[in-house]
Short mmCIF file of C-alpha atoms in Angstrom, two decimals:
data_model
loop_
_atom_site.label_atom_id
_atom_site.label_comp_id
_atom_site.label_asym_id
_atom_site.label_seq_id
_atom_site.Cartn_x
_atom_site.Cartn_y
_atom_site.Cartn_z
CA UNK Z 1 5.96 -86.73 -76.94
CA UNK Z 2 5.36 -90.08 -78.68
CA UNK Z 3 7.42 -90.68 -81.82
CA UNK Z 4 4.89 -90.77 -84.65
CA UNK Z 5 7.00 -93.38 -86.45
CA UNK Z 6 6.65 -95.89 -83.61
CA UNK Z 7 5.06 -99.25 -84.30
CA UNK Z 8 2.09 -100.53 -82.33
CA UNK Z 9 4.30 -102.59 -80.00
CA UNK Z 10 6.75 -99.74 -79.49
CA UNK Z 11 3.83 -97.52 -78.51
CA UNK Z 12 2.38 -100.14 -76.16
CA UNK Z 13 5.81 -100.65 -74.59
CA UNK Z 14 6.20 -96.90 -73.98
CA UNK Z 15 2.76 -96.73 -72.35
CA UNK Z 16 3.42 -99.73 -70.11
CA UNK Z 17 6.71 -98.24 -68.95
CA UNK Z 18 4.84 -95.13 -67.84
CA UNK Z 19 2.23 -97.23 -66.06
CA UNK Z 20 4.52 -99.69 -64.27
CA UNK Z 21 7.59 -97.53 -63.71
CA UNK Z 22 6.10 -94.06 -63.26
CA UNK Z 23 2.68 -94.87 -61.79
CA UNK Z 24 0.73 -93.33 -64.66
CA UNK Z 25 -2.97 -94.10 -65.15
CA UNK Z 26 -3.20 -96.70 -67.92
CA UNK Z 27 -6.20 -95.08 -69.61
CA UNK Z 28 -4.68 -91.59 -69.61
CA UNK Z 29 -1.22 -92.73 -70.74
CA UNK Z 30 -2.82 -94.84 -73.48
CA UNK Z 31 -5.13 -92.09 -74.74
CA UNK Z 32 -2.24 -89.61 -74.85
CA UNK Z 33 -0.06 -92.06 -76.77
CA UNK Z 34 -2.82 -92.78 -79.28
CA UNK Z 35 -3.42 -89.07 -79.75
CA UNK Z 36 0.22 -88.47 -80.59
CA UNK Z 37 0.97 -91.63 -82.59
CA UNK Z 38 0.41 -92.03 -86.30
CA UNK Z 39 -1.14 -95.49 -86.32
CA UNK Z 40 -3.90 -97.19 -88.27
CA UNK Z 41 -7.13 -98.07 -86.49
CA UNK Z 42 -6.06 -101.72 -86.49
CA UNK Z 43 -2.75 -100.86 -84.84
CA UNK Z 44 -4.48 -98.64 -82.28
CA UNK Z 45 -6.68 -101.58 -81.32
CA UNK Z 46 -3.57 -103.73 -80.93
CA UNK Z 47 -1.92 -101.12 -78.68
CA UNK Z 48 -5.08 -100.93 -76.58
CA UNK Z 49 -5.29 -104.71 -76.26
CA UNK Z 50 -1.64 -105.11 -75.27
CA UNK Z 51 -1.73 -102.32 -72.70
CA UNK Z 52 -5.00 -103.20 -70.97
CA UNK Z 53 -4.38 -106.93 -71.25
CA UNK Z 54 -0.90 -106.76 -69.74
CA UNK Z 55 -2.12 -104.56 -66.89
CA UNK Z 56 -5.12 -106.81 -66.18
CA UNK Z 57 -3.09 -110.05 -66.27
CA UNK Z 58 0.06 -108.74 -64.60
CA UNK Z 59 0.11 -111.09 -61.59
CA UNK Z 60 -0.54 -114.11 -63.80
CA UNK Z 61 2.19 -113.10 -66.24
CA UNK Z 62 4.61 -112.52 -63.38
CA UNK Z 63 3.93 -115.99 -62.02
CA UNK Z 64 4.55 -117.54 -65.43
CA UNK Z 65 7.82 -115.61 -65.82
CA UNK Z 66 9.00 -116.61 -62.35
CA UNK Z 67 9.42 -120.16 -63.66
CA UNK Z 68 11.80 -119.13 -66.45
CA UNK Z 69 13.51 -116.02 -65.06
CA UNK Z 70 15.68 -116.93 -62.08
CA UNK Z 71 16.27 -113.50 -60.55
CA UNK Z 72 13.80 -110.80 -61.52
CA UNK Z 73 15.57 -108.25 -59.29
CA UNK Z 74 18.64 -108.35 -61.52
CA UNK Z 75 16.64 -107.34 -64.59
CA UNK Z 76 16.21 -103.74 -65.67
CA UNK Z 77 12.60 -102.70 -65.18
CA UNK Z 78 12.12 -101.96 -68.89
CA UNK Z 79 13.34 -105.46 -69.78
CA UNK Z 80 10.91 -107.11 -67.38
CA UNK Z 81 8.04 -105.01 -68.75
CA UNK Z 82 8.98 -106.02 -72.29
CA UNK Z 83 8.83 -109.68 -71.26
CA UNK Z 84 5.44 -109.18 -69.61
CA UNK Z 85 3.85 -107.61 -72.69
CA UNK Z 86 5.44 -110.15 -75.02
CA UNK Z 87 4.22 -113.07 -72.92
CA UNK Z 88 0.73 -111.57 -72.83
CA UNK Z 89 0.65 -111.63 -76.62
CA UNK Z 90 1.98 -115.18 -76.83
CA UNK Z 91 -0.41 -116.50 -74.20
CA UNK Z 92 -3.64 -114.62 -74.90
CA UNK Z 93 -3.62 -113.22 -78.46
CA UNK Z 94 -4.08 -116.28 -80.64
CA UNK Z 95 -4.41 -114.40 -83.93
CA UNK Z 96 -0.97 -112.79 -83.73
CA UNK Z 97 1.89 -114.85 -85.25
CA UNK Z 98 4.34 -115.87 -82.54
CA UNK Z 99 7.33 -115.01 -84.72
CA UNK Z 100 6.09 -111.42 -85.00
CA UNK Z 101 5.91 -111.10 -81.21
CA UNK Z 102 9.37 -112.58 -80.64
CA UNK Z 103 11.06 -110.72 -83.48
CA UNK Z 104 9.80 -107.31 -82.42
CA UNK Z 105 10.59 -107.97 -78.76
CA UNK Z 106 14.13 -108.82 -79.82
CA UNK Z 107 14.40 -105.62 -81.85
CA UNK Z 108 12.98 -103.50 -79.04
CA UNK Z 109 15.45 -104.90 -76.54
CA UNK Z 110 18.37 -104.56 -78.95
CA UNK Z 111 17.54 -100.90 -79.54
CA UNK Z 112 17.36 -100.30 -75.81
CA UNK Z 113 20.48 -102.18 -74.68
CA UNK Z 114 22.76 -104.07 -77.00
CA UNK Z 115 23.17 -107.67 -75.92
CA UNK Z 116 19.85 -107.89 -74.08
CA UNK Z 117 18.18 -109.27 -77.20
CA UNK Z 118 19.84 -112.66 -76.62
CA UNK Z 119 18.21 -112.98 -73.21
CA UNK Z 120 14.80 -111.88 -74.52
CA UNK Z 121 14.99 -114.30 -77.42
CA UNK Z 122 15.98 -117.19 -75.14
CA UNK Z 123 13.20 -116.57 -72.61
CA UNK Z 124 10.43 -116.19 -75.18
CA UNK Z 125 11.53 -119.19 -77.23
CA UNK Z 126 11.71 -121.32 -74.10
CA UNK Z 127 8.13 -120.31 -73.26
CA UNK Z 128 7.05 -121.21 -76.78
CA UNK Z 129 8.85 -124.55 -76.62
CA UNK Z 130 7.87 -125.67 -73.12
CA UNK Z 131 4.70 -123.70 -72.49
CA UNK Z 132 3.85 -121.88 -69.28
CA UNK Z 133 3.58 -123.43 -65.84
CA UNK Z 134 0.24 -124.99 -64.87
CA UNK Z 135 -1.74 -122.79 -62.47
CA UNK Z 136 -3.75 -125.86 -61.44
CA UNK Z 137 -0.61 -127.10 -59.68
CA UNK Z 138 -1.06 -124.44 -56.98
CA UNK Z 139 -2.56 -126.35 -54.06
CA UNK Z 140 -3.93 -123.49 -51.94
CA UNK Z 141 -7.25 -122.50 -53.45
CA UNK Z 142 -7.14 -118.77 -52.70
CA UNK Z 143 -3.57 -118.53 -53.99
CA UNK Z 144 -4.57 -120.41 -57.14
CA UNK Z 145 -7.46 -118.03 -57.81
CA UNK Z 146 -5.18 -115.10 -57.02
CA UNK Z 147 -2.73 -116.11 -59.75
CA UNK Z 148 -5.43 -117.18 -62.21
CA UNK Z 149 -7.34 -113.90 -61.97
CA UNK Z 150 -4.46 -111.53 -61.11
CA UNK Z 151 -5.97 -110.47 -57.81
CA UNK Z 152 -4.34 -110.22 -54.35
CA UNK Z 153 -5.07 -113.18 -52.07
CA UNK Z 154 -6.78 -110.99 -49.46
CA UNK Z 155 -9.26 -109.70 -52.04
CA UNK Z 156 -10.00 -113.20 -53.34
CA UNK Z 157 -10.70 -114.28 -49.77
CA UNK Z 158 -12.97 -111.30 -49.03
CA UNK Z 159 -15.07 -111.75 -52.19
CA UNK Z 160 -15.49 -115.51 -51.67
CA UNK Z 161 -16.54 -114.96 -48.05
CA UNK Z 162 -18.98 -112.24 -49.08
CA UNK Z 163 -20.59 -113.86 -52.14
CA UNK Z 164 -19.77 -117.56 -52.01
CA UNK Z 165 -17.33 -119.34 -54.30
CA UNK Z 166 -19.60 -119.80 -57.32
CA UNK Z 167 -20.62 -116.16 -57.54
CA UNK Z 168 -17.11 -115.00 -56.67
CA UNK Z 169 -15.69 -116.91 -59.65
CA UNK Z 170 -18.24 -115.24 -61.92
CA UNK Z 171 -17.13 -111.87 -60.56
CA UNK Z 172 -13.47 -112.73 -61.16
CA UNK Z 173 -14.21 -113.77 -64.74
CA UNK Z 174 -16.13 -110.56 -65.38
CA UNK Z 175 -13.07 -108.49 -64.56
CA UNK Z 176 -11.54 -109.50 -67.89
CA UNK Z 177 -14.53 -108.34 -69.92
CA UNK Z 178 -13.44 -105.17 -71.69
CA UNK Z 179 -15.60 -102.16 -70.92
CA UNK Z 180 -17.09 -100.18 -73.76
CA UNK Z 181 -15.16 -97.07 -74.70
CA UNK Z 182 -17.18 -94.15 -73.38
CA UNK Z 183 -17.15 -90.36 -73.42
CA UNK Z 184 -19.21 -87.66 -71.76
CA UNK Z 185 -20.77 -85.07 -74.05
CA UNK Z 186 -20.21 -81.57 -72.67
CA UNK Z 187 -23.19 -80.02 -74.46
CA UNK Z 188 -26.14 -82.42 -74.50
CA UNK Z 189 -27.92 -80.37 -77.18
CA UNK Z 190 -25.26 -81.66 -79.60
CA UNK Z 191 -25.47 -85.30 -78.57
CA UNK Z 192 -27.27 -86.58 -81.67
CA UNK Z 193 -24.92 -84.68 -83.96
CA UNK Z 194 -21.88 -86.02 -82.11
CA UNK Z 195 -23.23 -89.55 -82.13
CA UNK Z 196 -23.16 -89.46 -85.93
CA UNK Z 197 -19.75 -87.80 -86.14
CA UNK Z 198 -18.18 -90.29 -83.72
CA UNK Z 199 -20.07 -93.32 -85.06
CA UNK Z 200 -21.09 -94.06 -81.48
CA UNK Z 201 -24.21 -95.20 -79.64
CA UNK Z 202 -26.25 -93.84 -76.75
CA UNK Z 203 -25.33 -95.27 -73.39
CA UNK Z 204 -28.09 -97.28 -71.72
CA UNK Z 205 -26.68 -96.25 -68.34
CA UNK Z 206 -25.77 -92.54 -68.44
CA UNK Z 207 -27.75 -89.90 -70.40
CA UNK Z 208 -24.61 -87.83 -70.99
CA UNK Z 209 -22.56 -90.72 -72.40
CA UNK Z 210 -21.79 -92.02 -75.87
CA UNK Z 211 -20.21 -95.47 -76.20
CA UNK Z 212 -18.46 -97.76 -78.66
CA UNK Z 213 -18.33 -101.53 -78.36
CA UNK Z 214 -15.14 -101.56 -80.43
CA UNK Z 215 -12.51 -98.93 -80.96
CA UNK Z 216 -11.90 -95.77 -78.97
CA UNK Z 217 -12.36 -92.01 -79.02
CA UNK Z 218 -8.72 -90.99 -78.57
CA UNK Z 219 -7.26 -88.86 -81.33
CA UNK Z 220 -10.50 -87.13 -82.30
CA UNK Z 221 -10.36 -83.35 -82.65
CA UNK Z 222 -13.55 -83.08 -80.59
CA UNK Z 223 -11.61 -84.29 -77.56
CA UNK Z 224 -8.96 -81.59 -77.91
CA UNK Z 225 -11.68 -78.98 -78.40
CA UNK Z 226 -13.36 -79.97 -75.13
CA UNK Z 227 -16.58 -81.04 -76.84
CA UNK Z 228 -16.21 -84.56 -75.40
CA UNK Z 229 -14.15 -85.97 -72.55
CA UNK Z 230 -13.15 -89.52 -71.66
CA UNK Z 231 -15.23 -90.74 -68.71
CA UNK Z 232 -16.58 -94.13 -67.68
CA UNK Z 233 -20.33 -94.61 -67.95
CA UNK Z 234 -20.83 -95.43 -64.27
CA UNK Z 235 -18.83 -92.43 -63.05
CA UNK Z 236 -21.12 -90.17 -65.10
CA UNK Z 237 -23.93 -91.09 -62.70
CA UNK Z 238 -22.22 -89.44 -59.74
CA UNK Z 239 -22.49 -85.70 -60.38
CA UNK Z 240 -26.26 -85.70 -61.10
CA UNK Z 241 -26.94 -87.34 -57.71
CA UNK Z 242 -25.43 -84.34 -55.86
CA UNK Z 243 -28.42 -82.18 -56.85
CA UNK Z 244 -26.21 -79.16 -57.50
CA UNK Z 245 -27.81 -75.74 -57.87
CA UNK Z 246 -24.69 -73.99 -59.20
CA UNK Z 247 -23.39 -71.97 -56.26
CA UNK Z 248 -22.07 -74.77 -54.02
CA UNK Z 249 -18.55 -75.37 -52.81
CA UNK Z 250 -17.81 -79.05 -53.38
CA UNK Z 251 -14.88 -81.10 -52.11
CA UNK Z 252 -13.77 -84.06 -54.25
CA UNK Z 253 -11.55 -85.86 -51.75
CA UNK Z 254 -9.99 -88.40 -54.13
CA UNK Z 255 -10.26 -86.71 -57.46
CA UNK Z 256 -7.66 -87.94 -59.96
CA UNK Z 257 -7.81 -88.40 -62.89
CA UNK Z 258 -10.63 -85.88 -62.72
CA UNK Z 259 -13.58 -87.18 -64.73
CA UNK Z 260 -16.08 -86.74 -61.91
CA UNK Z 261 -14.48 -83.44 -60.85
CA UNK Z 262 -15.02 -82.00 -64.34
CA UNK Z 263 -18.57 -83.29 -64.44
CA UNK Z 264 -19.31 -81.63 -61.09
CA UNK Z 265 -17.72 -78.37 -62.31
CA UNK Z 266 -19.97 -78.39 -65.38
CA UNK Z 267 -22.99 -78.03 -63.08
CA UNK Z 268 -21.54 -75.01 -61.27
CA UNK Z 269 -21.91 -71.33 -62.13
CA UNK Z 270 -20.67 -69.25 -59.20
CA UNK Z 271 -19.61 -72.29 -57.17
CA UNK Z 272 -16.29 -74.16 -57.16
CA UNK Z 273 -15.06 -77.72 -56.74
CA UNK Z 274 -11.83 -78.36 -54.83
CA UNK Z 275 -10.00 -81.43 -56.09
CA UNK Z 276 -7.65 -83.26 -53.73
CA UNK Z 277 -5.20 -86.03 -54.39
CA UNK Z 278 -2.02 -87.35 -52.78
CA UNK Z 279 0.20 -86.59 -55.77
CA UNK Z 280 0.87 -83.30 -57.52
CA UNK Z 281 1.37 -84.91 -60.94
CA UNK Z 282 -2.16 -86.30 -60.75
CA UNK Z 283 -3.53 -82.89 -59.87
CA UNK Z 284 -1.74 -81.53 -62.94
CA UNK Z 285 -3.88 -83.87 -65.06
CA UNK Z 286 -6.98 -82.32 -63.50
CA UNK Z 287 -5.74 -78.81 -64.24
CA UNK Z 288 -5.09 -79.72 -67.87
CA UNK Z 289 -8.56 -81.23 -68.23
CA UNK Z 290 -10.15 -78.16 -66.65
CA UNK Z 291 -8.39 -75.91 -69.17
CA UNK Z 292 -9.39 -78.12 -72.10
CA UNK Z 293 -13.04 -78.15 -71.03
CA UNK Z 294 -13.20 -74.44 -70.21
CA UNK Z 295 -13.83 -75.12 -66.51
CA UNK Z 296 -10.60 -73.79 -64.98
CA UNK Z 297 -12.40 -70.95 -63.15
CA UNK Z 298 -14.53 -73.49 -61.28
CA UNK Z 299 -11.81 -75.99 -60.28
CA UNK Z 300 -9.25 -75.58 -57.47
CA UNK Z 301 -6.58 -78.24 -57.21
CA UNK Z 302 -3.84 -77.26 -54.75
CA UNK Z 303 -5.23 -74.61 -52.45
CA UNK Z 304 -7.23 -75.90 -49.51
CA UNK Z 305 -10.20 -73.62 -48.83
CA UNK Z 306 -10.78 -73.02 -45.09
CA UNK Z 307 -14.51 -72.48 -45.57
CA UNK Z 308 -17.03 -75.28 -45.19
CA UNK Z 309 -18.25 -77.35 -48.14
CA UNK Z 310 -21.85 -78.04 -49.08
CA UNK Z 311 -21.08 -81.33 -50.82
CA UNK Z 312 -18.39 -83.93 -50.17
CA UNK Z 313 -17.55 -86.62 -52.71
CA UNK Z 314 -15.32 -89.54 -51.72
CA UNK Z 315 -14.87 -92.51 -54.04
CA UNK Z 316 -14.86 -95.68 -51.93
CA UNK Z 317 -14.61 -99.36 -52.99
CA UNK Z 318 -17.84 -101.24 -52.36
CA UNK Z 319 -16.21 -104.05 -50.37
CA UNK Z 320 -16.82 -104.90 -46.72
CA UNK Z 321 -13.84 -105.44 -44.42
#
């Protein structure tokens, strides 16, 4: 459970620990934290920005820190994560006072391990005084783009070879554009009503989606009631393409966190969808979502069915190798 008295940065720090140390999905960990925290809408936006921004810029932030932290391996993981999220704020969030970032980072570290606050204070103040290292100094082009856009070198190379450098750079830049917050409406007959209640807009991409350009849907009672569920607009296009009649047995071969699985299940009556994933804790998320949406009788998560399947869904990256 998230302590309801936590500040925005404490909440963001807790989420990032789950993501980086426990392998949690950033969107699920964030939504759960926002549901449980007692924060203003402004603070919830700050939490969202810190979490998604730190995750998106992780390789860049790590490269910057490597110039001021001599031996990362000697640092506790929580301490390194705290430095990452603090540097993200200092480097990319111009409207936040630097003293607020440093002071709260110091307090967070002090509360976690007495004495660590001196190290945190020294690192952050050095970054403020001297600035970060210049990425332009990296001579190898693919490595430079890798650090600048927080992408592995092999992926930078593949995209440049596939699309050319000019278009590749546009693709890299687009990765930092924040997606609209989106939900899928379980009962489309209520979509107009829900649009008003949620102060949302119709998606131009998916008929079942409602979107917000700013803000989020986490914390709304309609989510807990299973009336809406968090799902990306593009992934809401998948289930309708399967042309389901209701009695099929469908295999979702890479199912977590379960948005598409639940959407498929909503089309079934006597049929079932079997959701597979490598990790049990991810399948638990699917089970919880199925219960919340009233679809548990149509979703199988751990038992492999020996019979054949009429539909197979496998989520593959659209990149040539």
